[in-house]
Amino acid sequence: KDIEQAQRVAARVLALDPGNFRALEGLVQVLRTMGQDKAALDVVKTLLKAHPHSPGAQETLKELEEAVNGRGI
């Protein structure tokens, strides 16, 4: 229930302020916790567009790309 509430709160904040750093960051974590890696990947890409120097976002992007697309060879 708490995780679903966190997702709703982040969605509401983003509806009012689409580039809100904290809401984007929080939504990525919520989606990852829910096992929704593809959706989290989309959100982290949005986060990086709005905040390219976001701490940890590049590493999160890499982790999610590997999870969604596989490690490759």
PDB file of N, CA and C in Angstrom:
ATOM      1  N   LYS A   1       0.825  -1.207   0.000  1.00  0.00           N
ATOM      2  CA  LYS A   1       0.000   0.000   0.000  1.00  0.00           C
ATOM      3  C   LYS A   1       0.862   1.261   0.000  1.00  0.00           C
ATOM      4  N   ASP A   2       1.906   1.284   0.818  1.00  0.00           N
ATOM      5  CA  ASP A   2       2.755   2.468   0.900  1.00  0.00           C
ATOM      6  C   ASP A   2       3.423   2.777  -0.435  1.00  0.00           C
ATOM      7  N   ILE A   3       3.851   1.719  -1.105  1.00  0.00           N
ATOM      8  CA  ILE A   3       4.534   1.913  -2.387  1.00  0.00           C
ATOM      9  C   ILE A   3       3.557   2.459  -3.431  1.00  0.00           C
ATOM     10  N   GLU A   4       2.317   1.979  -3.392  1.00  0.00           N
ATOM     11  CA  GLU A   4       1.309   2.485  -4.324  1.00  0.00           C
ATOM     12  C   GLU A   4       0.984   3.943  -4.030  1.00  0.00           C
ATOM     13  N   GLN A   5       0.947   4.293  -2.747  1.00  0.00           N
ATOM     14  CA  GLN A   5       0.700   5.678  -2.373  1.00  0.00           C
ATOM     15  C   GLN A   5       1.858   6.568  -2.833  1.00  0.00           C
ATOM     16  N   ALA A   6       3.075   6.084  -2.678  1.00  0.00           N
ATOM     17  CA  ALA A   6       4.236   6.854  -3.135  1.00  0.00           C
ATOM     18  C   ALA A   6       4.169   7.082  -4.639  1.00  0.00           C
ATOM     19  N   GLN A   7       3.720   6.073  -5.382  1.00  0.00           N
ATOM     20  CA  GLN A   7       3.586   6.205  -6.828  1.00  0.00           C
ATOM     21  C   GLN A   7       2.526   7.256  -7.178  1.00  0.00           C
ATOM     22  N   ARG A   8       1.414   7.240  -6.468  1.00  0.00           N
ATOM     23  CA  ARG A   8       0.353   8.230  -6.721  1.00  0.00           C
ATOM     24  C   ARG A   8       0.823   9.648  -6.408  1.00  0.00           C
ATOM     25  N   VAL A   9       1.543   9.817  -5.305  1.00  0.00           N
ATOM     26  CA  VAL A   9       2.044  11.137  -4.921  1.00  0.00           C
ATOM     27  C   VAL A   9       3.027  11.650  -5.978  1.00  0.00           C
ATOM     28  N   ALA A  10       3.952  10.804  -6.407  1.00  0.00           N
ATOM     29  CA  ALA A  10       4.916  11.206  -7.434  1.00  0.00           C
ATOM     30  C   ALA A  10       4.193  11.587  -8.719  1.00  0.00           C
ATOM     31  N   ALA A  11       3.195  10.826  -9.103  1.00  0.00           N
ATOM     32  CA  ALA A  11       2.438  11.128 -10.322  1.00  0.00           C
ATOM     33  C   ALA A  11       1.728  12.475 -10.215  1.00  0.00           C
ATOM     34  N   ARG A  12       1.164  12.755  -9.035  1.00  0.00           N
ATOM     35  CA  ARG A  12       0.494  14.045  -8.832  1.00  0.00           C
ATOM     36  C   ARG A  12       1.472  15.206  -8.927  1.00  0.00           C
ATOM     37  N   VAL A  13       2.620  15.059  -8.286  1.00  0.00           N
ATOM     38  CA  VAL A  13       3.640  16.115  -8.340  1.00  0.00           C
ATOM     39  C   VAL A  13       4.095  16.333  -9.776  1.00  0.00           C
ATOM     40  N   LEU A  14       4.317  15.250 -10.501  1.00  0.00           N
ATOM     41  CA  LEU A  14       4.796  15.364 -11.881  1.00  0.00           C
ATOM     42  C   LEU A  14       3.736  15.944 -12.815  1.00  0.00           C
ATOM     43  N   ALA A  15       2.475  15.746 -12.488  1.00  0.00           N
ATOM     44  CA  ALA A  15       1.407  16.366 -13.286  1.00  0.00           C
ATOM     45  C   ALA A  15       1.472  17.886 -13.161  1.00  0.00           C
ATOM     46  N   LEU A  16       1.860  18.364 -11.993  1.00  0.00           N
ATOM     47  CA  LEU A  16       1.971  19.810 -11.764  1.00  0.00           C
ATOM     48  C   LEU A  16       3.326  20.363 -12.192  1.00  0.00           C
ATOM     49  N   ASP A  17       4.373  19.544 -12.034  1.00  0.00           N
ATOM     50  CA  ASP A  17       5.743  19.987 -12.313  1.00  0.00           C
ATOM     51  C   ASP A  17       6.512  18.829 -12.950  1.00  0.00           C
ATOM     52  N   PRO A  18       6.396  18.670 -14.275  1.00  0.00           N
ATOM     53  CA  PRO A  18       6.958  17.498 -14.954  1.00  0.00           C
ATOM     54  C   PRO A  18       8.468  17.300 -14.781  1.00  0.00           C
ATOM     55  N   GLY A  19       9.194  18.343 -14.465  1.00  0.00           N
ATOM     56  CA  GLY A  19      10.633  18.213 -14.308  1.00  0.00           C
ATOM     57  C   GLY A  19      11.085  18.138 -12.858  1.00  0.00           C
ATOM     58  N   ASN A  20      10.168  17.902 -11.942  1.00  0.00           N
ATOM     59  CA  ASN A  20      10.514  17.878 -10.517  1.00  0.00           C
ATOM     60  C   ASN A  20      11.503  16.755 -10.228  1.00  0.00           C
ATOM     61  N   PHE A  21      12.704  17.168  -9.823  1.00  0.00           N
ATOM     62  CA  PHE A  21      13.795  16.222  -9.605  1.00  0.00           C
ATOM     63  C   PHE A  21      13.441  15.148  -8.585  1.00  0.00           C
ATOM     64  N   ARG A  22      12.956  15.561  -7.428  1.00  0.00           N
ATOM     65  CA  ARG A  22      12.659  14.616  -6.352  1.00  0.00           C
ATOM     66  C   ARG A  22      11.557  13.630  -6.750  1.00  0.00           C
ATOM     67  N   ALA A  23      10.544  14.127  -7.435  1.00  0.00           N
ATOM     68  CA  ALA A  23       9.447  13.246  -7.848  1.00  0.00           C
ATOM     69  C   ALA A  23       9.919  12.232  -8.887  1.00  0.00           C
ATOM     70  N   LEU A  24      10.733  12.686  -9.840  1.00  0.00           N
ATOM     71  CA  LEU A  24      11.261  11.766 -10.851  1.00  0.00           C
ATOM     72  C   LEU A  24      12.152  10.715 -10.203  1.00  0.00           C
ATOM     73  N   GLU A  25      13.030  11.167  -9.334  1.00  0.00           N
ATOM     74  CA  GLU A  25      13.933  10.250  -8.640  1.00  0.00           C
ATOM     75  C   GLU A  25      13.136   9.242  -7.804  1.00  0.00           C
ATOM     76  N   GLY A  26      12.145   9.738  -7.092  1.00  0.00           N
ATOM     77  CA  GLY A  26      11.315   8.856  -6.271  1.00  0.00           C
ATOM     78  C   GLY A  26      10.529   7.858  -7.099  1.00  0.00           C
ATOM     79  N   LEU A  27      10.001   8.315  -8.225  1.00  0.00           N
ATOM     80  CA  LEU A  27       9.227   7.425  -9.092  1.00  0.00           C
ATOM     81  C   LEU A  27      10.100   6.314  -9.660  1.00  0.00           C
ATOM     82  N   VAL A  28      11.338   6.619  -9.999  1.00  0.00           N
ATOM     83  CA  VAL A  28      12.265   5.582 -10.478  1.00  0.00           C
ATOM     84  C   VAL A  28      12.415   4.500  -9.409  1.00  0.00           C
ATOM     85  N   GLN A  29      12.627   4.917  -8.178  1.00  0.00           N
ATOM     86  CA  GLN A  29      12.808   3.944  -7.099  1.00  0.00           C
ATOM     87  C   GLN A  29      11.540   3.131  -6.849  1.00  0.00           C
ATOM     88  N   VAL A  30      10.399   3.795  -6.888  1.00  0.00           N
ATOM     89  CA  VAL A  30       9.121   3.092  -6.698  1.00  0.00           C
ATOM     90  C   VAL A  30       8.930   2.043  -7.786  1.00  0.00           C
ATOM     91  N   LEU A  31       9.139   2.432  -9.024  1.00  0.00           N
ATOM     92  CA  LEU A  31       8.942   1.504 -10.136  1.00  0.00           C
ATOM     93  C   LEU A  31       9.912   0.328 -10.058  1.00  0.00           C
ATOM     94  N   ARG A  32      11.151   0.607  -9.674  1.00  0.00           N
ATOM     95  CA  ARG A  32      12.125  -0.484  -9.524  1.00  0.00           C
ATOM     96  C   ARG A  32      11.671  -1.448  -8.432  1.00  0.00           C
ATOM     97  N   THR A  33      11.192  -0.917  -7.328  1.00  0.00           N
ATOM     98  CA  THR A  33      10.717  -1.741  -6.223  1.00  0.00           C
ATOM     99  C   THR A  33       9.545  -2.620  -6.664  1.00  0.00           C
ATOM    100  N   MET A  34       8.719  -2.087  -7.561  1.00  0.00           N
ATOM    101  CA  MET A  34       7.554  -2.819  -8.054  1.00  0.00           C
ATOM    102  C   MET A  34       7.925  -3.785  -9.180  1.00  0.00           C
ATOM    103  N   GLY A  35       9.210  -3.802  -9.573  1.00  0.00           N
ATOM    104  CA  GLY A  35       9.654  -4.695 -10.638  1.00  0.00           C
ATOM    105  C   GLY A  35       9.318  -4.197 -12.031  1.00  0.00           C
ATOM    106  N   GLN A  36       9.022  -2.921 -12.149  1.00  0.00           N
ATOM    107  CA  GLN A  36       8.665  -2.329 -13.436  1.00  0.00           C
ATOM    108  C   GLN A  36       9.886  -1.615 -14.032  1.00  0.00           C
ATOM    109  N   ASP A  37      10.885  -2.422 -14.405  1.00  0.00           N
ATOM    110  CA  ASP A  37      12.154  -1.863 -14.877  1.00  0.00           C
ATOM    111  C   ASP A  37      12.014  -1.045 -16.156  1.00  0.00           C
ATOM    112  N   LYS A  38      11.161  -1.475 -17.073  1.00  0.00           N
ATOM    113  CA  LYS A  38      10.996  -0.735 -18.336  1.00  0.00           C
ATOM    114  C   LYS A  38      10.431   0.659 -18.056  1.00  0.00           C
ATOM    115  N   ALA A  39       9.427   0.732 -17.223  1.00  0.00           N
ATOM    116  CA  ALA A  39       8.852   2.033 -16.871  1.00  0.00           C
ATOM    117  C   ALA A  39       9.877   2.887 -16.125  1.00  0.00           C
ATOM    118  N   ALA A  40      10.645   2.262 -15.220  1.00  0.00           N
ATOM    119  CA  ALA A  40      11.682   2.988 -14.481  1.00  0.00           C
ATOM    120  C   ALA A  40      12.744   3.518 -15.436  1.00  0.00           C
ATOM    121  N   LEU A  41      13.088   2.739 -16.445  1.00  0.00           N
ATOM    122  CA  LEU A  41      14.060   3.177 -17.447  1.00  0.00           C
ATOM    123  C   LEU A  41      13.556   4.416 -18.178  1.00  0.00           C
ATOM    124  N   ASP A  42      12.308   4.413 -18.564  1.00  0.00           N
ATOM    125  CA  ASP A  42      11.725   5.583 -19.235  1.00  0.00           C
ATOM    126  C   ASP A  42      11.782   6.817 -18.338  1.00  0.00           C
ATOM    127  N   VAL A  43      11.493   6.635 -17.058  1.00  0.00           N
ATOM    128  CA  VAL A  43      11.494   7.768 -16.129  1.00  0.00           C
ATOM    129  C   VAL A  43      12.914   8.264 -15.889  1.00  0.00           C
ATOM    130  N   VAL A  44      13.888   7.360 -15.760  1.00  0.00           N
ATOM    131  CA  VAL A  44      15.264   7.814 -15.525  1.00  0.00           C
ATOM    132  C   VAL A  44      15.792   8.566 -16.749  1.00  0.00           C
ATOM    133  N   LYS A  45      15.350   8.192 -17.935  1.00  0.00           N
ATOM    134  CA  LYS A  45      15.734   8.954 -19.143  1.00  0.00           C
ATOM    135  C   LYS A  45      15.146  10.361 -19.091  1.00  0.00           C
ATOM    136  N   THR A  46      13.914  10.474 -18.648  1.00  0.00           N
ATOM    137  CA  THR A  46      13.287  11.790 -18.474  1.00  0.00           C
ATOM    138  C   THR A  46      14.030  12.591 -17.415  1.00  0.00           C
ATOM    139  N   LEU A  47      14.392  11.932 -16.331  1.00  0.00           N
ATOM    140  CA  LEU A  47      15.149  12.586 -15.265  1.00  0.00           C
ATOM    141  C   LEU A  47      16.456  13.153 -15.797  1.00  0.00           C
ATOM    142  N   LEU A  48      17.169  12.370 -16.597  1.00  0.00           N
ATOM    143  CA  LEU A  48      18.453  12.824 -17.128  1.00  0.00           C
ATOM    144  C   LEU A  48      18.302  13.955 -18.140  1.00  0.00           C
ATOM    145  N   LYS A  49      17.204  13.978 -18.868  1.00  0.00           N
ATOM    146  CA  LYS A  49      16.963  15.096 -19.782  1.00  0.00           C
ATOM    147  C   LYS A  49      16.757  16.389 -19.008  1.00  0.00           C
ATOM    148  N   ALA A  50      16.007  16.304 -17.919  1.00  0.00           N
ATOM    149  CA  ALA A  50      15.710  17.491 -17.115  1.00  0.00           C
ATOM    150  C   ALA A  50      16.878  17.864 -16.202  1.00  0.00           C
ATOM    151  N   HIS A  51      17.606  16.863 -15.736  1.00  0.00           N
ATOM    152  CA  HIS A  51      18.691  17.074 -14.767  1.00  0.00           C
ATOM    153  C   HIS A  51      19.881  16.197 -15.161  1.00  0.00           C
ATOM    154  N   PRO A  52      20.654  16.601 -16.177  1.00  0.00           N
ATOM    155  CA  PRO A  52      21.708  15.735 -16.717  1.00  0.00           C
ATOM    156  C   PRO A  52      22.818  15.374 -15.724  1.00  0.00           C
ATOM    157  N   HIS A  53      22.981  16.139 -14.677  1.00  0.00           N
ATOM    158  CA  HIS A  53      24.045  15.858 -13.712  1.00  0.00           C
ATOM    159  C   HIS A  53      23.503  15.269 -12.411  1.00  0.00           C
ATOM    160  N   SER A  54      22.349  14.663 -12.493  1.00  0.00           N
ATOM    161  CA  SER A  54      21.713  14.056 -11.327  1.00  0.00           C
ATOM    162  C   SER A  54      22.616  12.971 -10.744  1.00  0.00           C
ATOM    163  N   PRO A  55      22.933  13.078  -9.447  1.00  0.00           N
ATOM    164  CA  PRO A  55      23.818  12.080  -8.826  1.00  0.00           C
ATOM    165  C   PRO A  55      23.234  10.673  -8.912  1.00  0.00           C
ATOM    166  N   GLY A  56      24.020   9.756  -9.406  1.00  0.00           N
ATOM    167  CA  GLY A  56      23.599   8.364  -9.456  1.00  0.00           C
ATOM    168  C   GLY A  56      22.709   7.989 -10.621  1.00  0.00           C
ATOM    169  N   ALA A  57      22.219   8.970 -11.357  1.00  0.00           N
ATOM    170  CA  ALA A  57      21.266   8.666 -12.437  1.00  0.00           C
ATOM    171  C   ALA A  57      21.919   7.901 -13.586  1.00  0.00           C
ATOM    172  N   GLN A  58      23.167   8.235 -13.915  1.00  0.00           N
ATOM    173  CA  GLN A  58      23.840   7.510 -15.005  1.00  0.00           C
ATOM    174  C   GLN A  58      24.019   6.037 -14.646  1.00  0.00           C
ATOM    175  N   GLU A  59      24.384   5.769 -13.400  1.00  0.00           N
ATOM    176  CA  GLU A  59      24.551   4.387 -12.952  1.00  0.00           C
ATOM    177  C   GLU A  59      23.200   3.660 -12.969  1.00  0.00           C
ATOM    178  N   THR A  60      22.160   4.330 -12.524  1.00  0.00           N
ATOM    179  CA  THR A  60      20.821   3.742 -12.537  1.00  0.00           C
ATOM    180  C   THR A  60      20.394   3.456 -13.972  1.00  0.00           C
ATOM    181  N   LEU A  61      20.681   4.387 -14.881  1.00  0.00           N
ATOM    182  CA  LEU A  61      20.370   4.187 -16.298  1.00  0.00           C
ATOM    183  C   LEU A  61      21.053   2.918 -16.816  1.00  0.00           C
ATOM    184  N   LYS A  62      22.326   2.785 -16.516  1.00  0.00           N
ATOM    185  CA  LYS A  62      23.083   1.617 -16.973  1.00  0.00           C
ATOM    186  C   LYS A  62      22.488   0.321 -16.414  1.00  0.00           C
ATOM    187  N   GLU A  63      22.188   0.319 -15.117  1.00  0.00           N
ATOM    188  CA  GLU A  63      21.608  -0.871 -14.482  1.00  0.00           C
ATOM    189  C   GLU A  63      20.269  -1.246 -15.118  1.00  0.00           C
ATOM    190  N   LEU A  64      19.431  -0.230 -15.349  1.00  0.00           N
ATOM    191  CA  LEU A  64      18.110  -0.506 -15.919  1.00  0.00           C
ATOM    192  C   LEU A  64      18.198  -0.943 -17.376  1.00  0.00           C
ATOM    193  N   GLU A  65      19.124  -0.336 -18.136  1.00  0.00           N
ATOM    194  CA  GLU A  65      19.298  -0.782 -19.534  1.00  0.00           C
ATOM    195  C   GLU A  65      19.727  -2.238 -19.580  1.00  0.00           C
ATOM    196  N   GLU A  66      20.612  -2.633 -18.676  1.00  0.00           N
ATOM    197  CA  GLU A  66      21.048  -4.032 -18.627  1.00  0.00           C
ATOM    198  C   GLU A  66      19.899  -4.952 -18.228  1.00  0.00           C
ATOM    199  N   ALA A  67      19.095  -4.494 -17.286  1.00  0.00           N
ATOM    200  CA  ALA A  67      17.969  -5.313 -16.821  1.00  0.00           C
ATOM    201  C   ALA A  67      16.915  -5.483 -17.917  1.00  0.00           C
ATOM    202  N   VAL A  68      16.667  -4.401 -18.656  1.00  0.00           N
ATOM    203  CA  VAL A  68      15.611  -4.413 -19.675  1.00  0.00           C
ATOM    204  C   VAL A  68      16.106  -5.042 -20.979  1.00  0.00           C
ATOM    205  N   ASN A  69      17.309  -4.677 -21.390  1.00  0.00           N
ATOM    206  CA  ASN A  69      17.810  -5.087 -22.707  1.00  0.00           C
ATOM    207  C   ASN A  69      18.785  -6.265 -22.653  1.00  0.00           C
ATOM    208  N   GLY A  70      19.191  -6.670 -21.473  1.00  0.00           N
ATOM    209  CA  GLY A  70      20.190  -7.730 -21.342  1.00  0.00           C
ATOM    210  C   GLY A  70      21.579  -7.116 -21.344  1.00  0.00           C
ATOM    211  N   ARG A  71      22.548  -7.895 -20.970  1.00  0.00           N
ATOM    212  CA  ARG A  71      23.920  -7.414 -20.831  1.00  0.00           C
ATOM    213  C   ARG A  71      24.645  -7.278 -22.173  1.00  0.00           C
ATOM    214  N   GLY A  72      24.222  -8.029 -23.138  1.00  0.00           N
ATOM    215  CA  GLY A  72      24.939  -8.000 -24.426  1.00  0.00           C
ATOM    216  C   GLY A  72      26.263  -8.719 -24.311  1.00  0.00           C
ATOM    217  N   ILE A  73      26.967  -8.783 -25.443  1.00  0.00           N
ATOM    218  CA  ILE A  73      28.265  -9.497 -25.462  1.00  0.00           C
ATOM    219  C   ILE A  73      29.326  -8.597 -26.028  1.00  0.00           C
TER     220      ILE A  73
END
